[in-house]
Coordinates of C-alpha atoms in Angstrom, one line a residue:
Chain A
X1 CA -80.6 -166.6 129.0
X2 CA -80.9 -167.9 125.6
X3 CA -77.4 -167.4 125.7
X4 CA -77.1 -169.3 128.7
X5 CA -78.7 -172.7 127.2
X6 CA -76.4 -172.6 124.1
X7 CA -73.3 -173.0 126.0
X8 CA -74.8 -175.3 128.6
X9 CA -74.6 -178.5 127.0
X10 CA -70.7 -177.8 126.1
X11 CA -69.9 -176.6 129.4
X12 CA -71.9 -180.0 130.9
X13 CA -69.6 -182.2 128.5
X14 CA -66.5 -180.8 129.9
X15 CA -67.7 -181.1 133.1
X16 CA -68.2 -184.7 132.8
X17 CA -64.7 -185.1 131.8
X18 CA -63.9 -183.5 134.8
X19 CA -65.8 -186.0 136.7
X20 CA -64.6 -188.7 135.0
X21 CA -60.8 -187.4 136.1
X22 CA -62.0 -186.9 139.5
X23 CA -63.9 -190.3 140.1
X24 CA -61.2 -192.6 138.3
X25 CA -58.2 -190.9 140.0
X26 CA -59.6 -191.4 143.7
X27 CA -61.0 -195.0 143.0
X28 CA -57.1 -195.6 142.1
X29 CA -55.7 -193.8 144.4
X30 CA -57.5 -194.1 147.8
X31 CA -56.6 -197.2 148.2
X32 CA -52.7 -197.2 146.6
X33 CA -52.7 -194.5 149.1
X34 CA -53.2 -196.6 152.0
X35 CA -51.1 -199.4 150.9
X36 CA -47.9 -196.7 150.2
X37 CA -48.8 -195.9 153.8
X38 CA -48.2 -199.6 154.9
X39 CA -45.0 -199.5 153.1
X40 CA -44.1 -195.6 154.2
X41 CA -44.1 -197.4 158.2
X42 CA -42.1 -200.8 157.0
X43 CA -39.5 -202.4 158.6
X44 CA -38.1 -203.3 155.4
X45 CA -36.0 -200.3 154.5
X46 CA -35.2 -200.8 150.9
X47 CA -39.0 -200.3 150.3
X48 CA -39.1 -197.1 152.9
X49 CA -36.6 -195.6 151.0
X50 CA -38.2 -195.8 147.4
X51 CA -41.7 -195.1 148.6
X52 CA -40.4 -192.1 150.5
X53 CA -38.1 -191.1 147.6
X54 CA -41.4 -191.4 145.2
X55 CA -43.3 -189.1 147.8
X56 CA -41.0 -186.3 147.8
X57 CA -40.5 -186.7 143.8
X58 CA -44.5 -186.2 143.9
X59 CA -45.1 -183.8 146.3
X60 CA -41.5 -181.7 145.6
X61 CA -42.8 -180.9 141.3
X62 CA -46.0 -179.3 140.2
X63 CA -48.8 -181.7 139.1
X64 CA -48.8 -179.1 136.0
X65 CA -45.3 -180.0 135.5
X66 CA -45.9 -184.0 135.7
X67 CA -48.7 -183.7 133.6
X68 CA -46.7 -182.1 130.8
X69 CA -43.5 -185.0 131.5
X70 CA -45.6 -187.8 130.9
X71 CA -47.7 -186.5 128.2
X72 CA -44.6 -184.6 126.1
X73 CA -41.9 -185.5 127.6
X74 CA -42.2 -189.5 128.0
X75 CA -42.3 -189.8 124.3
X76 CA -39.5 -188.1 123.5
X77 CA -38.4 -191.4 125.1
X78 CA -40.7 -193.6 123.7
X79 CA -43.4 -194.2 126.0
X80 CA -46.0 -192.7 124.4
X81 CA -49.6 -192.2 125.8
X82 CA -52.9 -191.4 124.9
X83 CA -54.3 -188.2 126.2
X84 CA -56.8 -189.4 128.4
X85 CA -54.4 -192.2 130.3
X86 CA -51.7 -189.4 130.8
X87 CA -53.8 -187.1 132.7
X88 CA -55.0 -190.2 134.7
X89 CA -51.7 -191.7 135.2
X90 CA -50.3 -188.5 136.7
X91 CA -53.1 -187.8 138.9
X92 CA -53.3 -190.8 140.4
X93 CA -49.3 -191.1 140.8
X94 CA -49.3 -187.6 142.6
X95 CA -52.7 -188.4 144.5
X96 CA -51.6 -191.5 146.0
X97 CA -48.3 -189.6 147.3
X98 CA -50.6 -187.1 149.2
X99 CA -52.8 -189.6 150.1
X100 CA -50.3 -191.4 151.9
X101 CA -48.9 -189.4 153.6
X102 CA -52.2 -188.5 155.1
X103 CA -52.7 -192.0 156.2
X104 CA -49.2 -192.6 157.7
X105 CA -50.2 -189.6 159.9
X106 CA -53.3 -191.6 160.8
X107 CA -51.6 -194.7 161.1
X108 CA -49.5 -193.4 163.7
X109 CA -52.1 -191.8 165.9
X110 CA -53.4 -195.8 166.5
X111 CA -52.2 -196.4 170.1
X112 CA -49.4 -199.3 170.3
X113 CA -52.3 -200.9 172.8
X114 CA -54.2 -201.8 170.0
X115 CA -52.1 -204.0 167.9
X116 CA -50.9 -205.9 171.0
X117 CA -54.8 -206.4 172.4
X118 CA -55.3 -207.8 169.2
X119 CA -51.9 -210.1 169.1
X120 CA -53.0 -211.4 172.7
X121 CA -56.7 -212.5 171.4
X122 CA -54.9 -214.3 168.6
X123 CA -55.5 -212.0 165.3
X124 CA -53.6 -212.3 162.7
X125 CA -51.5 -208.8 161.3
X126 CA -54.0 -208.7 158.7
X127 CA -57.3 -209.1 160.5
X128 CA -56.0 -206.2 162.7
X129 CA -55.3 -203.9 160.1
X130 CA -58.7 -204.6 158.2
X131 CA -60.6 -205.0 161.4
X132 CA -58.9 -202.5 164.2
X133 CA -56.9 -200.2 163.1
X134 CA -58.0 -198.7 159.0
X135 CA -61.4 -198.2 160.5
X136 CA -60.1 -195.7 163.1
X137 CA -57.4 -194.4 160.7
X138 CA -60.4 -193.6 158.5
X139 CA -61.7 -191.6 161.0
X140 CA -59.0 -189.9 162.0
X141 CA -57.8 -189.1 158.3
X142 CA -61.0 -188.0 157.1
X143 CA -61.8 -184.3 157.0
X144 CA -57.8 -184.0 155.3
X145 CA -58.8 -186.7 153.0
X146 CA -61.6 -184.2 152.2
X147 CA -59.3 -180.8 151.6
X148 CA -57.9 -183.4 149.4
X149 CA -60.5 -184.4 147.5
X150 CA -61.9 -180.9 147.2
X151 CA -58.6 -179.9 145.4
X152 CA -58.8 -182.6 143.4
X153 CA -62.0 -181.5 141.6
X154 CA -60.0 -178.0 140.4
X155 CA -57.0 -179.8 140.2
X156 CA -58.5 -181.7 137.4
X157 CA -58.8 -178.7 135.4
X158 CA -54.9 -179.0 134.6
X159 CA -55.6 -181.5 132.3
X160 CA -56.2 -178.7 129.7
X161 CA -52.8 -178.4 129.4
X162 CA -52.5 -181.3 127.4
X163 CA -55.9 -180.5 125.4
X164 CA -58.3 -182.4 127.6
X165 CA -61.5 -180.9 126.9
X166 CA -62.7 -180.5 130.7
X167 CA -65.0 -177.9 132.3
X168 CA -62.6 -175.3 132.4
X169 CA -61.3 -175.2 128.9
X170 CA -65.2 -175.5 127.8
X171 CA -65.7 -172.1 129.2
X172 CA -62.6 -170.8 128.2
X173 CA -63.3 -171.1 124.4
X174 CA -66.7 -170.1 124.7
X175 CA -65.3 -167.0 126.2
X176 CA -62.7 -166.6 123.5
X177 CA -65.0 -167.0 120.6
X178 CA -68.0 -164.8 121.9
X179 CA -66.4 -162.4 123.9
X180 CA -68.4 -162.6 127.0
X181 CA -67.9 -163.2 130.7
X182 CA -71.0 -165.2 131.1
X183 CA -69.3 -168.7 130.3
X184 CA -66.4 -167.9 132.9
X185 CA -68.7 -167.1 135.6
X186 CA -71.1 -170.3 135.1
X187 CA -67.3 -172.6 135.1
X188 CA -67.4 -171.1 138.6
X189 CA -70.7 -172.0 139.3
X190 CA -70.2 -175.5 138.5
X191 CA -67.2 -176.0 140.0
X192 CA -68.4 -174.2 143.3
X193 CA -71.9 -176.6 143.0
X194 CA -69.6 -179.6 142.3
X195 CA -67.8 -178.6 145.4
X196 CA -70.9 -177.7 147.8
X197 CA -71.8 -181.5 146.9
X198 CA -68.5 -182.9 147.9
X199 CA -68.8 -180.6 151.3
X200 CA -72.0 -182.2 151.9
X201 CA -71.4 -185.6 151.3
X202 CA -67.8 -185.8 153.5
X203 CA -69.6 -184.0 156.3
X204 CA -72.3 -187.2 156.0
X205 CA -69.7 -189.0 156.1
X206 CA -67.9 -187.6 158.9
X207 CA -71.4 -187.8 160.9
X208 CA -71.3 -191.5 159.9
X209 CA -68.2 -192.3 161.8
X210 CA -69.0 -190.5 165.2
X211 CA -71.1 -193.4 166.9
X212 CA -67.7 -193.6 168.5
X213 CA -65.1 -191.6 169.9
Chain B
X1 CA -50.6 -225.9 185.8
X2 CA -48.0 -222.9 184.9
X3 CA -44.4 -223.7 185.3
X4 CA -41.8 -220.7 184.1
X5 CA -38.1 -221.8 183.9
X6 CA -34.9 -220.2 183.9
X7 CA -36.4 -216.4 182.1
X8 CA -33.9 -214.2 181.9
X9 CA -34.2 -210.7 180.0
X10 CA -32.2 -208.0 179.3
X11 CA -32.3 -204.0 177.3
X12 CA -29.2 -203.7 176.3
X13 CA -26.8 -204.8 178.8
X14 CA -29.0 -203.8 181.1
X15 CA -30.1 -207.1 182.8
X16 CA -34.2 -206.6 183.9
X17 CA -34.9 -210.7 184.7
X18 CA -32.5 -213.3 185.6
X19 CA -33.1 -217.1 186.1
X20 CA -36.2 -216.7 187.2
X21 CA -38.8 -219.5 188.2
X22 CA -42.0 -219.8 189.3
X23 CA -44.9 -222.5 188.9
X24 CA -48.8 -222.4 189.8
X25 CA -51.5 -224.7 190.0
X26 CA -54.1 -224.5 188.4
X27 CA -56.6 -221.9 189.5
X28 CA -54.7 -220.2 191.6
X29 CA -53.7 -216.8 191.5
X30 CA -49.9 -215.6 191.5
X31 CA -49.1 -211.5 192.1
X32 CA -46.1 -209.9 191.0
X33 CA -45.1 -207.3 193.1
X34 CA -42.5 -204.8 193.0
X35 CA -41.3 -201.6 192.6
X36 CA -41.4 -199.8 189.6
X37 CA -38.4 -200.4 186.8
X38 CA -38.2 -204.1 188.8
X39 CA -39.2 -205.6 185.5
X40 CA -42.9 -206.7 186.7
X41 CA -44.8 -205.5 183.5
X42 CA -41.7 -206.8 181.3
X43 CA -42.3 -209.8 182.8
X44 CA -46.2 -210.0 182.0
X45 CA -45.7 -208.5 178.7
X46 CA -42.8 -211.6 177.9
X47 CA -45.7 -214.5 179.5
X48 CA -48.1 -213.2 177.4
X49 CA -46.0 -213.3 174.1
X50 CA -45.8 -209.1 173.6
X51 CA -41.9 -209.4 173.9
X52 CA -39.5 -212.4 173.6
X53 CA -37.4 -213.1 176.4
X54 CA -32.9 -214.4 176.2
X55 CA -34.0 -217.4 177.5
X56 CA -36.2 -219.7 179.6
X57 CA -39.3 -222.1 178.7
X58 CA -43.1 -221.9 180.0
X59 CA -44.9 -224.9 180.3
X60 CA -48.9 -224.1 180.2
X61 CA -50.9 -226.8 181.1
X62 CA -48.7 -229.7 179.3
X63 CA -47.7 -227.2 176.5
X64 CA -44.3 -226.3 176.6
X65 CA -43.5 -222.8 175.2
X66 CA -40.0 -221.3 174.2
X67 CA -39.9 -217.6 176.2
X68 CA -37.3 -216.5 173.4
X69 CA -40.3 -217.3 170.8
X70 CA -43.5 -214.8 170.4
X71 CA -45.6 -218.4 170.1
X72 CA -48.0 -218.6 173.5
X73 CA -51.6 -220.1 172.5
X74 CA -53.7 -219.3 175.5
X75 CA -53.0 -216.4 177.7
X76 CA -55.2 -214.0 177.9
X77 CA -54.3 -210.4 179.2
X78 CA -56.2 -207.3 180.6
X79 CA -54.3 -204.4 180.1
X80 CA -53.6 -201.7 182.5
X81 CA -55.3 -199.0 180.0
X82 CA -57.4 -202.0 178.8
X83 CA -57.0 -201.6 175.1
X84 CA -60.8 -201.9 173.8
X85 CA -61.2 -201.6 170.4
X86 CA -63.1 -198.1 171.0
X87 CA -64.0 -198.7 166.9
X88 CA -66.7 -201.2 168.1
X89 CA -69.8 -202.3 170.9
X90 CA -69.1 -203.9 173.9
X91 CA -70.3 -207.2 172.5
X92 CA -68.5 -206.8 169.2
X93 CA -65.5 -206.2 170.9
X94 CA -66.2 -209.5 173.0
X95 CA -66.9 -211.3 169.8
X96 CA -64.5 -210.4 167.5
X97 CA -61.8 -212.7 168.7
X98 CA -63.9 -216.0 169.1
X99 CA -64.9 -215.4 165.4
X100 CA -61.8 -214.7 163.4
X101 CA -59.1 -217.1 165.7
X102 CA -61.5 -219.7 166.7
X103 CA -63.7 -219.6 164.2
X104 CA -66.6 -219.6 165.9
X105 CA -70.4 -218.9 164.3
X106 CA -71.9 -215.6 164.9
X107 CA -74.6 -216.5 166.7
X108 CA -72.8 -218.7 169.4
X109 CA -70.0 -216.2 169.7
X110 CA -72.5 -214.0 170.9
X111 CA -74.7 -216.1 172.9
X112 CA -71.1 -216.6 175.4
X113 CA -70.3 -212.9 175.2
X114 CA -74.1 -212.5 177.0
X115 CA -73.1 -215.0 178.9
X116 CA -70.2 -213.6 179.9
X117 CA -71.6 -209.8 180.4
X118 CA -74.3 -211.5 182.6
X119 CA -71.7 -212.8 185.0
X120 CA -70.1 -209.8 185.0
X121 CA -72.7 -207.8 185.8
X122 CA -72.7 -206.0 182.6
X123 CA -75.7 -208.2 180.6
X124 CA -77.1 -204.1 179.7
X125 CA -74.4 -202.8 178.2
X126 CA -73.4 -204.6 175.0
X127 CA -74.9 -202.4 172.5
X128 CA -72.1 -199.3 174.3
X129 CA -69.2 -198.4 172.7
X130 CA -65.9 -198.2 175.2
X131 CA -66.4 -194.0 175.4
X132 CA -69.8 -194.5 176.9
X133 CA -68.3 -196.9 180.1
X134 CA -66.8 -195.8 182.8
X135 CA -63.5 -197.2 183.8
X136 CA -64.5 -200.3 186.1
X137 CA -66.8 -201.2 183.2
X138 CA -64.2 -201.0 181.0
X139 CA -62.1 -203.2 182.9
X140 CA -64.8 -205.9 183.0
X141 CA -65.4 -205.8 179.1
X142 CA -61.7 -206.3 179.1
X143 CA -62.2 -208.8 181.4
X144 CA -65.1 -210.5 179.6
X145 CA -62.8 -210.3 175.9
X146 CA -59.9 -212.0 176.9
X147 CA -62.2 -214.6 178.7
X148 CA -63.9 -215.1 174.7
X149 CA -61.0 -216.6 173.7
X150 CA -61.2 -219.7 176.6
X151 CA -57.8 -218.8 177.6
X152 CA -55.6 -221.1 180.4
X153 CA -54.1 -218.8 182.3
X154 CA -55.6 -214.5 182.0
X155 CA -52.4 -211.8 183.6
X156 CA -53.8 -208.3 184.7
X157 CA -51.3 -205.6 184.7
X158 CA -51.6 -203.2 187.7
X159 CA -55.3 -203.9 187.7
X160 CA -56.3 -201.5 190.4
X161 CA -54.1 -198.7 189.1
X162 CA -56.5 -197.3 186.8
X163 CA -59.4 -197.5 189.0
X164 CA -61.0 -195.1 191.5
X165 CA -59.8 -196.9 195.1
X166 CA -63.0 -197.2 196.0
X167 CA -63.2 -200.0 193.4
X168 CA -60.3 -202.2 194.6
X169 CA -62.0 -204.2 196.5
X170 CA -64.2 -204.9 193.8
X171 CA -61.9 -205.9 191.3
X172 CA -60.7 -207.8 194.6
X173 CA -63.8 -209.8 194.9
X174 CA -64.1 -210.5 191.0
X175 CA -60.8 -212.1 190.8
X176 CA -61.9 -214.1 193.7
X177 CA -64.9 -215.1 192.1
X178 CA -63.0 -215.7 188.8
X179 CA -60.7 -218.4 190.7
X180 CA -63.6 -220.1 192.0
X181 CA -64.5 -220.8 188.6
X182 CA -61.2 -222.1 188.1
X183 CA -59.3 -219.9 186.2
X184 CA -55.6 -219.5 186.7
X185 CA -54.7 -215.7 187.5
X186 CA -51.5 -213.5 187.1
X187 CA -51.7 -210.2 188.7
X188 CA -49.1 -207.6 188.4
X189 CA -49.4 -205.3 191.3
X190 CA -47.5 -202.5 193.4
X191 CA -50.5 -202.2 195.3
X192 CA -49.1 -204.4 198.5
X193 CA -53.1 -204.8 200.9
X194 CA -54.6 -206.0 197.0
X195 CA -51.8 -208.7 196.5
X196 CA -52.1 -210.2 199.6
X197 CA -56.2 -210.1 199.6
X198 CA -56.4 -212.1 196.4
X199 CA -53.2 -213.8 196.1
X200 CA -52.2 -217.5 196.9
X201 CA -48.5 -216.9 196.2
X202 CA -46.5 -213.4 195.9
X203 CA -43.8 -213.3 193.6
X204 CA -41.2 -210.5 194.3
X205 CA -39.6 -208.5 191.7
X206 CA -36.6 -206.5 192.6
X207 CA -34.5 -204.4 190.7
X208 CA -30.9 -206.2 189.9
X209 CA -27.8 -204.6 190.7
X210 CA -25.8 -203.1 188.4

């Protein structure tokens, strides 16, 4: 036990990186996700294209293996940098690509009906998309959102390939230096409590959006 | 006053519409009958700005209109599956219109959807949501939506179709009642004993040759 309390406050430091990873990278990418999901549907096929080319560029290569391009491979180049900004900067690129493809799906389940009650009463394409049709995509999109996010929040451990000290590489030296299980097993604990939470608070939010069906 | 010149529409080279005219006087009610593939719902869809027409003008009380534009102002439309925003209340889905096009306040927006409900015989159900209607009900929200947006001339397409047949001659007598408040109708039908009940002239669509 005593044990216990001298690793906690390390472990509880990497975890708030991980947080920190997980909380940035959807605030960016929740919404980039929707607009790439705009622009996945456009007429304008230029931008179809080069959104779908950048989806199957995401989706097609391991987050491990964009994590290492941008962090050791973009300055062979000269773009160099720093740690934390890499790690963000690929999550949110290969987020955003998942993301919207999960909103295309959802844009597509809005019945045609909609858009053109809205044209008749005079709404502009904006007001129906803000108004009509993202609230019911939300709904739709949501518990695949959520398999999203809850990947995310292991996802982030990655990072500690590039020496970001998250959660998981917090336990992992304390296991290396003292030669113990114990910190292993509490790196699952968090990450399974950090998890339970994330359960909870998508299903709350899936129990907000069914005053309607 | 509705006065429709010269539409002509085609898919392809399949020709659907050809120089076709019609006009209607205010408050009155025109039905489009047919059958199906004639092109009635084509027609509706190109009055009411959903698809642009080859050619031919509309003139809506004084307002001229180019059929090969998507530009119509005031026509308001109840679909045949009625298209309520199922996202939102009865009244919000009355409201939401008058608010963001005319920019009307909140609180008058929703003093005419009451309105409105009341006449309709729905002044209970504005706090519902679409799921919780049945399907006449739906039809009058629909009904009481388009009618938000103080539109000249409201088209129905195939109002009855969706509706039990016990309810025709309801929809029947609400139309009627509609007209006698002055409202200019156009009412896509294939349901022959409802057009002539309601109608004051009957259009007939039929399928071109070739």
């Amino acid at each position: 036990m005593k044990y216990v309390m001298e690793i906690l406050p390390s472990l509880f430091s990497g975890a708030g990186m991980t947080l920190q990873i997980f909380f940035e990278t959807l605030i960016f990418s929740l919404p980039l996700g929707i607009l790439v999901s705009f622009g996945l549907s456009s007429r304008f096929a230029p931008l179809k294209w080069l959104l779908n080319f950048y989806v199957w560029l995401m989706r097609g290569t391991p987050l491990l293996l964009q994590l290492i391009f941008v962090f050791y491979g973009l300055p062979i180049v000269g773009l160099t940098f720093p740690r934390y900004m890499a790690a963000l900067a690929a999550f949110v690129l290969n987020y955003t690509a998942y993301f919207a493809e999960i909103f295309r799906g959802g844009n597509q389940a809005i019945d045609r009906g909609q858009f053109e009650a809205a044209k008749v009463l005079q709404l502009t394409y904006g007001q129906t998309l803000r108004k009509i049709v993202i609230p019911q995509v939300i709904k739709i999109v949501l518990p695949s959102i959520g398999n999203e996010v809850i990947n995310l929040v292991k996802d982030s451990s990655l990072v500690y390939v590039i020496g970001l000290g998250d959660l998981l590489r917090a336990g992992n030296l304390a296991t290396a230096r003292d030669v113990t299980l114990v910190p292993l097993v509490l790196v699952a604990l968090i990450y399974l409590l950090l998890i339970g939470l994330c359960t909870l608070l998508l299903r709350q939010l899936e129990k907000h959006y069914s005053y309607y069906r | 006053m509705l006065e429709v010149k010269k539409l002509a529409k085609s898919f392809g080279n399949r020709q659907i519409l050809q120089n076709m005219n019609f006009s209607l006087k205010d408050g009155e009610i025109l039905t489009v009958v047919g059958p199906s593939g004639a092109g009635k719902t084509t027609l509706l869809r190109i009055v009411a700005g959903l698809e642009r027409a080859d050619a031919g003008s509309m003139n809506l009380d004084g307002e001229e209109y180019d059929l090969s534009q998507e530009e119509r102002g005031a026509v308001g439309v109840v679909f045949q599956d009625f298209n309520l925003f199922p996202n939102m209340s009865v009244l919000e889905n009355i409201t939401l219109a008058p608010q963001l096009a005319l920019k009307e306040d909140k609180e008058a927006a929703e003093a005419k959807a009451k309105e409105l409900l009341a006449k309709l015989q729905m002044a209970d159900k504005g706090g519902l949501y679409p799921y919780q209607l049945s399907g006449g009900q739906k039809q009058r929200v629909a009904i009481a939506r388009a009618l938000a947006m103080q539109p000249k001339m409201l088209c129905y397409d195939e109002p009855t179709s969706a509706l039990d047949p016990a309810l025709r001659d309801q929809v029947a007598d609400l139309i009627l009642s509609l007209k006698e408040s002055g409202l200019t109708q156009l009412i896509i039908t294939h349901d022959m004993d409802f057009a002539k009940k309601v109608a004051d002239q009957v259009l007939e669509v039929k399928p071109l040759e070739g």
